């Protein structure tokens, strides 16, 4: 699933193509929005919050999209083959005179009043890539994670007895209601960077602030440089099952966070990230 860094890149790409320009084509291939025509509206900006994207218009309305697991956006010159948007999995087409944005396999779509964006992001935790995260969001995210751990998790993550054992830190990082924007990639990479065993209980992680700031730093690096290995944007553990750890040579292991159907793969180095107390 695309994470917060990808949404920041997408929002910047859409801004460059659409912001300040009038739509001459609008197709929302979504049952609840198929009759809505955005043609004639001017795009004000595109804003990412966690894994959510809001395209705002000059009449006080917004298009909310979420990429889910397989969604993506592409931008093409209006009138070219890539701008046709005729593929069966296309869900959104927004075009101005110069550029066309095509949303493929979009997983969620709503048209709502711009002030009502808060109804979407309100239940979420602070955006780890938000401008104010270090000053305000960080403390709130840590407080949410600590409270969730004390309660043994919430919703599908709550299981009997967890009040005593605590919530694994990998599962807490993945929960968008605690901190928004982190997915499987940066859960694995930030835990590796901090040499933390993924199933360490949140209550046993002494420096949650440092862990969250590490996740933010790694994601910001991708936002700045894209996926450029020359800038140090590489995956050290994620997706590297059985390959040698870059630090110690131990084969990378793969485990699972959360119970089905919410389970997600987690990658870690058994040597660099050994369990607390050697358990």
GROMACS .gro file of N, CA and C in nm, residues 40-191:
model
  456
   40UNK      N    1  -1.525   2.298  -1.527
   40UNK     CA    2  -1.543   2.441  -1.504
   40UNK      C    3  -1.491   2.488  -1.370
   41UNK      N    4  -1.460   2.397  -1.282
   41UNK     CA    5  -1.405   2.437  -1.151
   41UNK      C    6  -1.253   2.450  -1.162
   42UNK      N    7  -1.199   2.538  -1.082
   42UNK     CA    8  -1.054   2.558  -1.078
   42UNK      C    9  -0.996   2.481  -0.961
   43UNK      N   10  -0.892   2.406  -0.987
   43UNK     CA   11  -0.823   2.333  -0.880
   43UNK      C   12  -0.740   2.432  -0.800
   44UNK      N   13  -0.762   2.435  -0.670
   44UNK     CA   14  -0.686   2.525  -0.581
   44UNK      C   15  -0.554   2.460  -0.541
   45UNK      N   16  -0.562   2.339  -0.487
   45UNK     CA   17  -0.440   2.267  -0.450
   45UNK      C   18  -0.473   2.120  -0.425
   46UNK      N   19  -0.369   2.042  -0.401
   46UNK     CA   20  -0.381   1.901  -0.366
   46UNK      C   21  -0.306   1.879  -0.236
   47UNK      N   22  -0.375   1.824  -0.137
   47UNK     CA   23  -0.320   1.814  -0.002
   47UNK      C   24  -0.324   1.668   0.044
   48UNK      N   25  -0.212   1.620   0.093
   48UNK     CA   26  -0.205   1.484   0.147
   48UNK      C   27  -0.210   1.489   0.298
   49UNK      N   28  -0.283   1.392   0.356
   49UNK     CA   29  -0.282   1.373   0.501
   49UNK      C   30  -0.270   1.223   0.522
   50UNK      N   31  -0.158   1.179   0.577
   50UNK     CA   32  -0.136   1.036   0.590
   50UNK      C   33  -0.142   0.971   0.454
   51UNK      N   34  -0.234   0.876   0.438
   51UNK     CA   35  -0.250   0.806   0.310
   51UNK      C   36  -0.369   0.858   0.230
   52UNK      N   37  -0.424   0.973   0.271
   52UNK     CA   38  -0.540   1.032   0.205
   52UNK      C   39  -0.498   1.151   0.121
   53UNK      N   40  -0.571   1.174   0.011
   53UNK     CA   41  -0.543   1.286  -0.078
   53UNK      C   42  -0.670   1.367  -0.100
   54UNK      N   43  -0.658   1.499  -0.090
   54UNK     CA   44  -0.770   1.589  -0.114
   54UNK      C   45  -0.734   1.685  -0.227
   55UNK      N   46  -0.815   1.683  -0.333
   55UNK     CA   47  -0.802   1.779  -0.443
   55UNK      C   48  -0.910   1.884  -0.421
   56UNK      N   49  -0.867   2.007  -0.393
   56UNK     CA   50  -0.960   2.113  -0.354
   56UNK      C   51  -0.992   2.203  -0.472
   57UNK      N   52  -1.119   2.250  -0.476
   57UNK     CA   53  -1.165   2.334  -0.585
   57UNK      C   54  -1.206   2.472  -0.533
   58UNK      N   55  -1.218   2.566  -0.625
   58UNK     CA   56  -1.243   2.705  -0.588
   58UNK      C   57  -1.385   2.730  -0.541
   59UNK      N   58  -1.474   2.632  -0.552
   59UNK     CA   59  -1.612   2.652  -0.506
   59UNK      C   60  -1.637   2.593  -0.367
   60UNK      N   61  -1.527   2.556  -0.296
   60UNK     CA   62  -1.542   2.506  -0.159
   60UNK      C   63  -1.569   2.358  -0.148
   61UNK      N   64  -1.549   2.283  -0.256
   61UNK     CA   65  -1.564   2.138  -0.254
   61UNK      C   66  -1.429   2.072  -0.275
   62UNK      N   67  -1.421   1.944  -0.232
   62UNK     CA   68  -1.297   1.867  -0.245
   62UNK      C   69  -1.328   1.727  -0.299
   63UNK      N   70  -1.232   1.674  -0.373
   63UNK     CA   71  -1.235   1.534  -0.413
   63UNK      C   72  -1.140   1.458  -0.322
   64UNK      N   73  -1.194   1.362  -0.248
   64UNK     CA   74  -1.113   1.280  -0.158
   64UNK      C   75  -1.087   1.146  -0.224
   65UNK      N   76  -0.959   1.107  -0.232
   65UNK     CA   77  -0.924   0.977  -0.285
   65UNK      C   78  -0.824   0.907  -0.194
   66UNK      N   79  -0.827   0.775  -0.198
   66UNK     CA   80  -0.735   0.691  -0.123
   66UNK      C   81  -0.690   0.581  -0.217
   67UNK      N   82  -0.560   0.554  -0.220
   67UNK     CA   83  -0.507   0.458  -0.316
   67UNK      C   84  -0.523   0.313  -0.275
   68UNK      N   85  -0.553   0.290  -0.145
   68UNK     CA   86  -0.561   0.151  -0.096
   68UNK      C   87  -0.432   0.076  -0.133
   69UNK      N   88  -0.446  -0.050  -0.176
   69UNK     CA   89  -0.329  -0.133  -0.202
   69UNK      C   90  -0.266  -0.110  -0.340
   70UNK      N   91  -0.348  -0.085  -0.441
   70UNK     CA   92  -0.298  -0.089  -0.579
   70UNK      C   93  -0.318   0.040  -0.656
   71UNK      N   94  -0.373   0.143  -0.593
   71UNK     CA   95  -0.404   0.264  -0.667
   71UNK      C   96  -0.282   0.345  -0.707
   72UNK      N   97  -0.300   0.427  -0.810
   72UNK     CA   98  -0.191   0.515  -0.855
   72UNK      C   99  -0.251   0.629  -0.938
   73UNK      N  100  -0.175   0.736  -0.951
   73UNK     CA  101  -0.208   0.848  -1.038
   73UNK      C  102  -0.098   0.863  -1.142
   74UNK      N  103  -0.137   0.905  -1.262
   74UNK     CA  104  -0.038   0.942  -1.362
   74UNK      C  105  -0.082   1.073  -1.426
   75UNK      N  106   0.014   1.149  -1.473
   75UNK     CA  107  -0.014   1.276  -1.540
   75UNK      C  108   0.039   1.268  -1.681
   76UNK      N  109  -0.042   1.310  -1.777
   76UNK     CA  110  -0.002   1.306  -1.918
   76UNK      C  111  -0.048   1.433  -1.987
   77UNK      N  112   0.017   1.465  -2.096
   77UNK     CA  113  -0.024   1.579  -2.177
   77UNK      C  114  -0.165   1.557  -2.230
   78UNK      N  115  -0.252   1.654  -2.211
   78UNK     CA  116  -0.388   1.644  -2.262
   78UNK      C  117  -0.384   1.622  -2.413
   79UNK      N  118  -0.463   1.526  -2.458
   79UNK     CA  119  -0.469   1.496  -2.600
   79UNK      C  120  -0.381   1.382  -2.645
   80UNK      N  121  -0.290   1.337  -2.556
   80UNK     CA  122  -0.202   1.226  -2.592
   80UNK      C  123  -0.269   1.093  -2.559
   81UNK      N  124  -0.208   0.986  -2.605
   81UNK     CA  125  -0.262   0.852  -2.583
   81UNK      C  126  -0.273   0.821  -2.433
   82UNK      N  127  -0.170   0.858  -2.357
   82UNK     CA  128  -0.170   0.828  -2.213
   82UNK      C  129  -0.278   0.904  -2.138
   83UNK      N  130  -0.330   1.010  -2.199
   83UNK     CA  131  -0.432   1.091  -2.132
   83UNK      C  132  -0.574   1.044  -2.162
   84UNK      N  133  -0.588   0.944  -2.245
   84UNK     CA  134  -0.722   0.900  -2.283
   84UNK      C  135  -0.800   0.842  -2.164
   85UNK      N  136  -0.732   0.767  -2.078
   85UNK     CA  137  -0.797   0.711  -1.960
   85UNK      C  138  -0.905   0.610  -1.994
   86UNK      N  139  -0.880   0.526  -2.092
   86UNK     CA  140  -0.982   0.431  -2.136
   86UNK      C  141  -0.966   0.292  -2.072
   87UNK      N  142  -0.860   0.273  -1.993
   87UNK     CA  143  -0.838   0.143  -1.931
   87UNK      C  144  -0.953   0.109  -1.835
   88UNK      N  145  -0.987  -0.019  -1.822
   88UNK     CA  146  -1.102  -0.057  -1.739
   88UNK      C  147  -1.086  -0.026  -1.591
   89UNK      N  148  -0.963  -0.010  -1.544
   89UNK     CA  149  -0.942   0.015  -1.401
   89UNK      C  150  -0.929   0.164  -1.367
   90UNK      N  151  -0.947   0.250  -1.465
   90UNK     CA  152  -0.942   0.394  -1.439
   90UNK      C  153  -1.068   0.435  -1.364
   91UNK      N  154  -1.051   0.509  -1.256
   91UNK     CA  155  -1.164   0.553  -1.174
   91UNK      C  156  -1.185   0.704  -1.177
   92UNK      N  157  -1.080   0.780  -1.211
   92UNK     CA  158  -1.090   0.927  -1.212
   92UNK      C  159  -1.012   0.983  -1.330
   93UNK      N  160  -1.068   1.080  -1.399
   93UNK     CA  161  -0.995   1.158  -1.499
   93UNK      C  162  -1.026   1.305  -1.474
   94UNK      N  163  -0.920   1.384  -1.452
   94UNK     CA  164  -0.932   1.529  -1.434
   94UNK      C  165  -0.837   1.594  -1.533
   95UNK      N  166  -0.889   1.681  -1.618
   95UNK     CA  167  -0.804   1.740  -1.721
   95UNK      C  168  -0.827   1.889  -1.735
   96UNK      N  169  -0.718   1.960  -1.762
   96UNK     CA  170  -0.727   2.099  -1.805
   96UNK      C  171  -0.673   2.106  -1.947
   97UNK      N  172  -0.655   2.224  -1.997
   97UNK     CA  173  -0.614   2.240  -2.136
   97UNK      C  174  -0.478   2.178  -2.165
   98UNK      N  175  -0.391   2.172  -2.062
   98UNK     CA  176  -0.254   2.127  -2.083
   98UNK      C  177  -0.227   1.986  -2.030
   99UNK      N  178  -0.285   1.953  -1.915
   99UNK     CA  179  -0.249   1.828  -1.848
   99UNK      C  180  -0.373   1.749  -1.807
  100UNK      N  181  -0.357   1.617  -1.807
  100UNK     CA  182  -0.463   1.526  -1.763
  100UNK      C  183  -0.410   1.435  -1.654
  101UNK      N  184  -0.484   1.427  -1.544
  101UNK     CA  185  -0.450   1.336  -1.433
  101UNK      C  186  -0.546   1.218  -1.438
  102UNK      N  187  -0.488   1.098  -1.436
  102UNK     CA  188  -0.567   0.975  -1.446
  102UNK      C  189  -0.544   0.892  -1.321
  103UNK      N  190  -0.652   0.861  -1.250
  103UNK     CA  191  -0.644   0.781  -1.129
  103UNK      C  192  -0.681   0.636  -1.159
  104UNK      N  193  -0.586   0.547  -1.140
  104UNK     CA  194  -0.605   0.406  -1.174
  104UNK      C  195  -0.619   0.322  -1.047
  105UNK      N  196  -0.717   0.234  -1.046
  105UNK     CA  197  -0.741   0.143  -0.932
  105UNK      C  198  -0.757   0.219  -0.800
  106UNK      N  199  -0.813   0.338  -0.804
  106UNK     CA  200  -0.837   0.415  -0.682
  106UNK      C  201  -0.926   0.333  -0.589
  107UNK      N  202  -0.890   0.330  -0.461
  107UNK     CA  203  -0.962   0.244  -0.367
  107UNK      C  204  -1.074   0.311  -0.290
  108UNK      N  205  -1.077   0.444  -0.290
  108UNK     CA  206  -1.179   0.517  -0.216
  108UNK      C  207  -1.198   0.652  -0.283
  109UNK      N  208  -1.323   0.698  -0.295
  109UNK     CA  209  -1.349   0.826  -0.361
  109UNK      C  210  -1.476   0.888  -0.304
  110UNK      N  211  -1.466   1.017  -0.268
  110UNK     CA  212  -1.581   1.095  -0.222
  110UNK      C  213  -1.567   1.237  -0.273
  111UNK      N  214  -1.677   1.302  -0.297
  111UNK     CA  215  -1.679   1.446  -0.319
  111UNK      C  216  -1.749   1.506  -0.198
  112UNK      N  217  -1.682   1.597  -0.129
  112UNK     CA  218  -1.735   1.654  -0.006
  112UNK      C  219  -1.695   1.800   0.005
  113UNK      N  220  -1.765   1.873   0.090
  113UNK     CA  221  -1.728   2.011   0.114
  113UNK      C  222  -1.590   2.016   0.180
  114UNK      N  223  -1.510   2.113   0.141
  114UNK     CA  224  -1.374   2.121   0.192
  114UNK      C  225  -1.368   2.124   0.345
  115UNK      N  226  -1.455   2.198   0.415
  115UNK     CA  227  -1.450   2.195   0.561
  115UNK      C  228  -1.478   2.056   0.619
  116UNK      N  229  -1.547   1.971   0.541
  116UNK     CA  230  -1.580   1.837   0.590
  116UNK      C  231  -1.466   1.737   0.574
  117UNK      N  232  -1.353   1.782   0.522
  117UNK     CA  233  -1.235   1.694   0.517
  117UNK      C  234  -1.200   1.646   0.658
  118UNK      N  235  -1.232   1.728   0.757
  118UNK     CA  236  -1.202   1.691   0.895
  118UNK      C  237  -1.276   1.566   0.938
  119UNK      N  238  -1.390   1.537   0.874
  119UNK     CA  239  -1.464   1.416   0.908
  119UNK      C  240  -1.388   1.292   0.865
  120UNK      N  241  -1.305   1.307   0.761
  120UNK     CA  242  -1.223   1.195   0.713
  120UNK      C  243  -1.098   1.179   0.798
  121UNK      N  244  -1.027   1.290   0.823
  121UNK     CA  245  -0.898   1.281   0.892
  121UNK      C  246  -0.912   1.294   1.043
  122UNK      N  247  -1.029   1.338   1.092
  122UNK     CA  248  -1.046   1.359   1.235
  122UNK      C  249  -1.015   1.238   1.321
  123UNK      N  250  -1.061   1.118   1.282
  123UNK     CA  251  -1.032   1.001   1.366
  123UNK      C  252  -0.887   0.954   1.357
  124UNK      N  253  -0.810   1.007   1.261
  124UNK     CA  254  -0.674   0.961   1.240
  124UNK      C  255  -0.578   1.026   1.340
  125UNK      N  256  -0.465   0.961   1.357
  125UNK     CA  257  -0.360   1.021   1.438
  125UNK      C  258  -0.290   1.132   1.363
  126UNK      N  259  -0.195   1.200   1.426
  126UNK     CA  260  -0.121   1.307   1.359
  126UNK      C  261  -0.047   1.253   1.236
  127UNK      N  262  -0.039   1.336   1.133
  127UNK     CA  263   0.033   1.299   1.012
  127UNK      C  264   0.183   1.308   1.038
  128UNK      N  265   0.252   1.195   1.024
  128UNK     CA  266   0.394   1.191   1.056
  128UNK      C  267   0.475   1.285   0.966
  129UNK      N  268   0.422   1.320   0.849
  129UNK     CA  269   0.490   1.413   0.760
  129UNK      C  270   0.435   1.555   0.768
  130UNK      N  271   0.344   1.580   0.860
  130UNK     CA  272   0.288   1.713   0.877
  130UNK      C  273   0.394   1.814   0.919
  131UNK      N  274   0.377   1.938   0.873
  131UNK     CA  275   0.475   2.043   0.906
  131UNK      C  276   0.489   2.062   1.056
  132UNK      N  277   0.380   2.043   1.131
  132UNK     CA  278   0.382   2.068   1.274
  132UNK      C  279   0.405   1.941   1.356
  133UNK      N  280   0.441   1.832   1.290
  133UNK     CA  281   0.453   1.706   1.364
  133UNK      C  282   0.557   1.713   1.477
  134UNK      N  283   0.678   1.763   1.454
  134UNK     CA  284   0.774   1.765   1.566
  134UNK      C  285   0.729   1.849   1.684
  135UNK      N  286   0.659   1.960   1.656
  135UNK     CA  287   0.620   2.051   1.764
  135UNK      C  288   0.492   2.009   1.835
  136UNK      N  289   0.397   1.953   1.763
  136UNK     CA  290   0.266   1.922   1.822
  136UNK      C  291   0.224   1.777   1.801
  137UNK      N  292   0.235   1.729   1.680
  137UNK     CA  293   0.187   1.595   1.650
  137UNK      C  294   0.261   1.484   1.719
  138UNK      N  295   0.390   1.503   1.740
  138UNK     CA  296   0.472   1.398   1.800
  138UNK      C  297   0.423   1.361   1.939
  139UNK      N  298   0.401   1.459   2.023
  139UNK     CA  299   0.355   1.432   2.159
  139UNK      C  300   0.218   1.364   2.158
  140UNK      N  301   0.130   1.408   2.067
  140UNK     CA  302  -0.002   1.346   2.059
  140UNK      C  303   0.008   1.201   2.013
  141UNK      N  304   0.092   1.174   1.914
  141UNK     CA  305   0.109   1.038   1.864
  141UNK      C  306   0.161   0.945   1.974
  142UNK      N  307   0.259   0.992   2.048
  142UNK     CA  308   0.315   0.911   2.157
  142UNK      C  309   0.208   0.885   2.262
  143UNK      N  310   0.130   0.986   2.296
  143UNK     CA  311   0.024   0.968   2.394
  143UNK      C  312  -0.079   0.867   2.346
  144UNK      N  313  -0.115   0.873   2.218
  144UNK     CA  314  -0.211   0.777   2.163
  144UNK      C  315  -0.155   0.635   2.169
  145UNK      N  316  -0.029   0.620   2.134
  145UNK     CA  317   0.032   0.488   2.135
  145UNK      C  318   0.040   0.431   2.276
  146UNK      N  319   0.076   0.515   2.372
  146UNK     CA  320   0.084   0.468   2.512
  146UNK      C  321  -0.054   0.429   2.564
  147UNK      N  322  -0.156   0.509   2.534
  147UNK     CA  323  -0.290   0.479   2.582
  147UNK      C  324  -0.344   0.352   2.516
  148UNK      N  325  -0.317   0.336   2.387
  148UNK     CA  326  -0.361   0.217   2.316
  148UNK      C  327  -0.295   0.092   2.373
  149UNK      N  328  -0.169   0.103   2.406
  149UNK     CA  329  -0.095  -0.009   2.465
  149UNK      C  330  -0.153  -0.048   2.600
  150UNK      N  331  -0.184   0.053   2.682
  150UNK     CA  332  -0.240   0.025   2.814
  150UNK      C  333  -0.376  -0.042   2.805
  151UNK      N  334  -0.450  -0.011   2.697
  151UNK     CA  335  -0.583  -0.070   2.679
  151UNK      C  336  -0.579  -0.205   2.609
  152UNK      N  337  -0.459  -0.247   2.568
  152UNK     CA  338  -0.448  -0.374   2.497
  152UNK      C  339  -0.489  -0.367   2.353
  153UNK      N  340  -0.483  -0.247   2.294
  153UNK     CA  341  -0.524  -0.229   2.156
  153UNK      C  342  -0.670  -0.192   2.147
  154UNK      N  343  -0.714  -0.163   2.025
  154UNK     CA  344  -0.853  -0.126   2.004
  154UNK      C  345  -0.904  -0.192   1.877
  155UNK      N  346  -1.035  -0.200   1.864
  155UNK     CA  347  -1.094  -0.259   1.744
  155UNK      C  348  -1.044  -0.399   1.720
  156UNK      N  349  -1.008  -0.431   1.595
  156UNK     CA  350  -0.963  -0.567   1.562
  156UNK      C  351  -0.830  -0.603   1.625
  157UNK      N  352  -0.755  -0.504   1.677
  157UNK     CA  353  -0.626  -0.535   1.739
  157UNK      C  354  -0.640  -0.572   1.887
  158UNK      N  355  -0.757  -0.553   1.943
  158UNK     CA  356  -0.776  -0.584   2.085
  158UNK      C  357  -0.800  -0.734   2.103
  159UNK      N  358  -0.718  -0.794   2.186
  159UNK     CA  359  -0.735  -0.936   2.217
  159UNK      C  360  -0.725  -0.955   2.367
  160UNK      N  361  -0.797  -1.051   2.419
  160UNK     CA  362  -0.796  -1.074   2.564
  160UNK      C  363  -0.654  -1.095   2.617
  161UNK      N  364  -0.626  -1.027   2.727
  161UNK     CA  365  -0.496  -1.041   2.791
  161UNK      C  366  -0.392  -0.942   2.747
  162UNK      N  367  -0.422  -0.865   2.644
  162UNK     CA  368  -0.322  -0.771   2.595
  162UNK      C  369  -0.301  -0.653   2.689
  163UNK      N  370  -0.396  -0.628   2.776
  163UNK     CA  371  -0.375  -0.521   2.873
  163UNK      C  372  -0.251  -0.550   2.957
  164UNK      N  373  -0.224  -0.679   2.979
  164UNK     CA  374  -0.109  -0.718   3.060
  164UNK      C  375   0.019  -0.729   2.976
  165UNK      N  376   0.006  -0.778   2.852
  165UNK     CA  377   0.125  -0.802   2.771
  165UNK      C  378   0.166  -0.683   2.685
  166UNK      N  379   0.070  -0.597   2.652
  166UNK     CA  380   0.101  -0.481   2.570
  166UNK      C  381   0.084  -0.506   2.421
  167UNK      N  382   0.084  -0.399   2.345
  167UNK     CA  383   0.067  -0.403   2.200
  167UNK      C  384   0.204  -0.399   2.133
  168UNK      N  385   0.232  -0.490   2.039
  168UNK     CA  386   0.360  -0.487   1.966
  168UNK      C  387   0.379  -0.354   1.895
  169UNK      N  388   0.500  -0.301   1.902
  169UNK     CA  389   0.525  -0.169   1.846
  169UNK      C  390   0.502  -0.166   1.696
  170UNK      N  391   0.527  -0.277   1.626
  170UNK     CA  392   0.502  -0.282   1.482
  170UNK      C  393   0.355  -0.259   1.451
  171UNK      N  394   0.267  -0.318   1.532
  171UNK     CA  395   0.124  -0.302   1.510
  171UNK      C  396   0.079  -0.160   1.541
  172UNK      N  397   0.139  -0.099   1.643
  172UNK     CA  398   0.104   0.039   1.678
  172UNK      C  399   0.144   0.136   1.566
  173UNK      N  400   0.260   0.114   1.505
  173UNK     CA  401   0.304   0.202   1.397
  173UNK      C  402   0.213   0.192   1.275
  174UNK      N  403   0.155   0.075   1.254
  174UNK     CA  404   0.068   0.054   1.139
  174UNK      C  405  -0.072   0.111   1.159
  175UNK      N  406  -0.109   0.138   1.281
  175UNK     CA  407  -0.245   0.183   1.311
  175UNK      C  408  -0.257   0.332   1.279
  176UNK      N  409  -0.335   0.365   1.174
  176UNK     CA  410  -0.349   0.503   1.130
  176UNK      C  411  -0.422   0.590   1.232
  177UNK      N  412  -0.493   0.528   1.326
  177UNK     CA  413  -0.561   0.605   1.429
  177UNK      C  414  -0.464   0.653   1.539
  178UNK      N  415  -0.343   0.600   1.537
  178UNK     CA  416  -0.242   0.642   1.634
  178UNK      C  417  -0.145   0.742   1.573
  179UNK      N  418  -0.096   0.709   1.454
  179UNK     CA  419  -0.011   0.801   1.377
  179UNK      C  420  -0.035   0.770   1.231
  180UNK      N  421  -0.059   0.874   1.150
  180UNK     CA  422  -0.101   0.855   1.012
  180UNK      C  423   0.016   0.863   0.916
  181UNK      N  424   0.015   0.772   0.817
  181UNK     CA  425   0.112   0.780   0.708
  181UNK      C  426   0.212   0.667   0.702
  182UNK      N  427   0.232   0.596   0.813
  182UNK     CA  428   0.332   0.489   0.817
  182UNK      C  429   0.267   0.357   0.777
  183UNK      N  430   0.330   0.285   0.685
  183UNK     CA  431   0.283   0.154   0.643
  183UNK      C  432   0.389   0.049   0.669
  184UNK      N  433   0.381  -0.061   0.597
  184UNK     CA  434   0.472  -0.173   0.624
  184UNK      C  435   0.618  -0.139   0.594
  185UNK      N  436   0.641  -0.058   0.491
  185UNK     CA  437   0.780  -0.027   0.455
  185UNK      C  438   0.850   0.048   0.568
  186UNK      N  439   0.787   0.158   0.611
  186UNK     CA  440   0.856   0.242   0.710
  186UNK      C  441   0.841   0.190   0.852
  187UNK      N  442   0.745   0.102   0.875
  187UNK     CA  443   0.745   0.030   1.002
  187UNK      C  444   0.871  -0.055   1.011
  188UNK      N  445   0.896  -0.134   0.908
  188UNK     CA  446   1.014  -0.221   0.909
  188UNK      C  447   1.144  -0.141   0.910
  189UNK      N  448   1.152  -0.039   0.824
  189UNK     CA  449   1.278   0.034   0.811
  189UNK      C  450   1.310   0.118   0.934
  190UNK      N  451   1.209   0.178   0.995
  190UNK     CA  452   1.237   0.259   1.115
  190UNK      C  453   1.271   0.171   1.234
  191UNK      N  454   1.205   0.056   1.247
  191UNK     CA  455   1.240  -0.036   1.355
  191UNK      C  456   1.381  -0.089   1.338
   0.00000   0.00000   0.00000
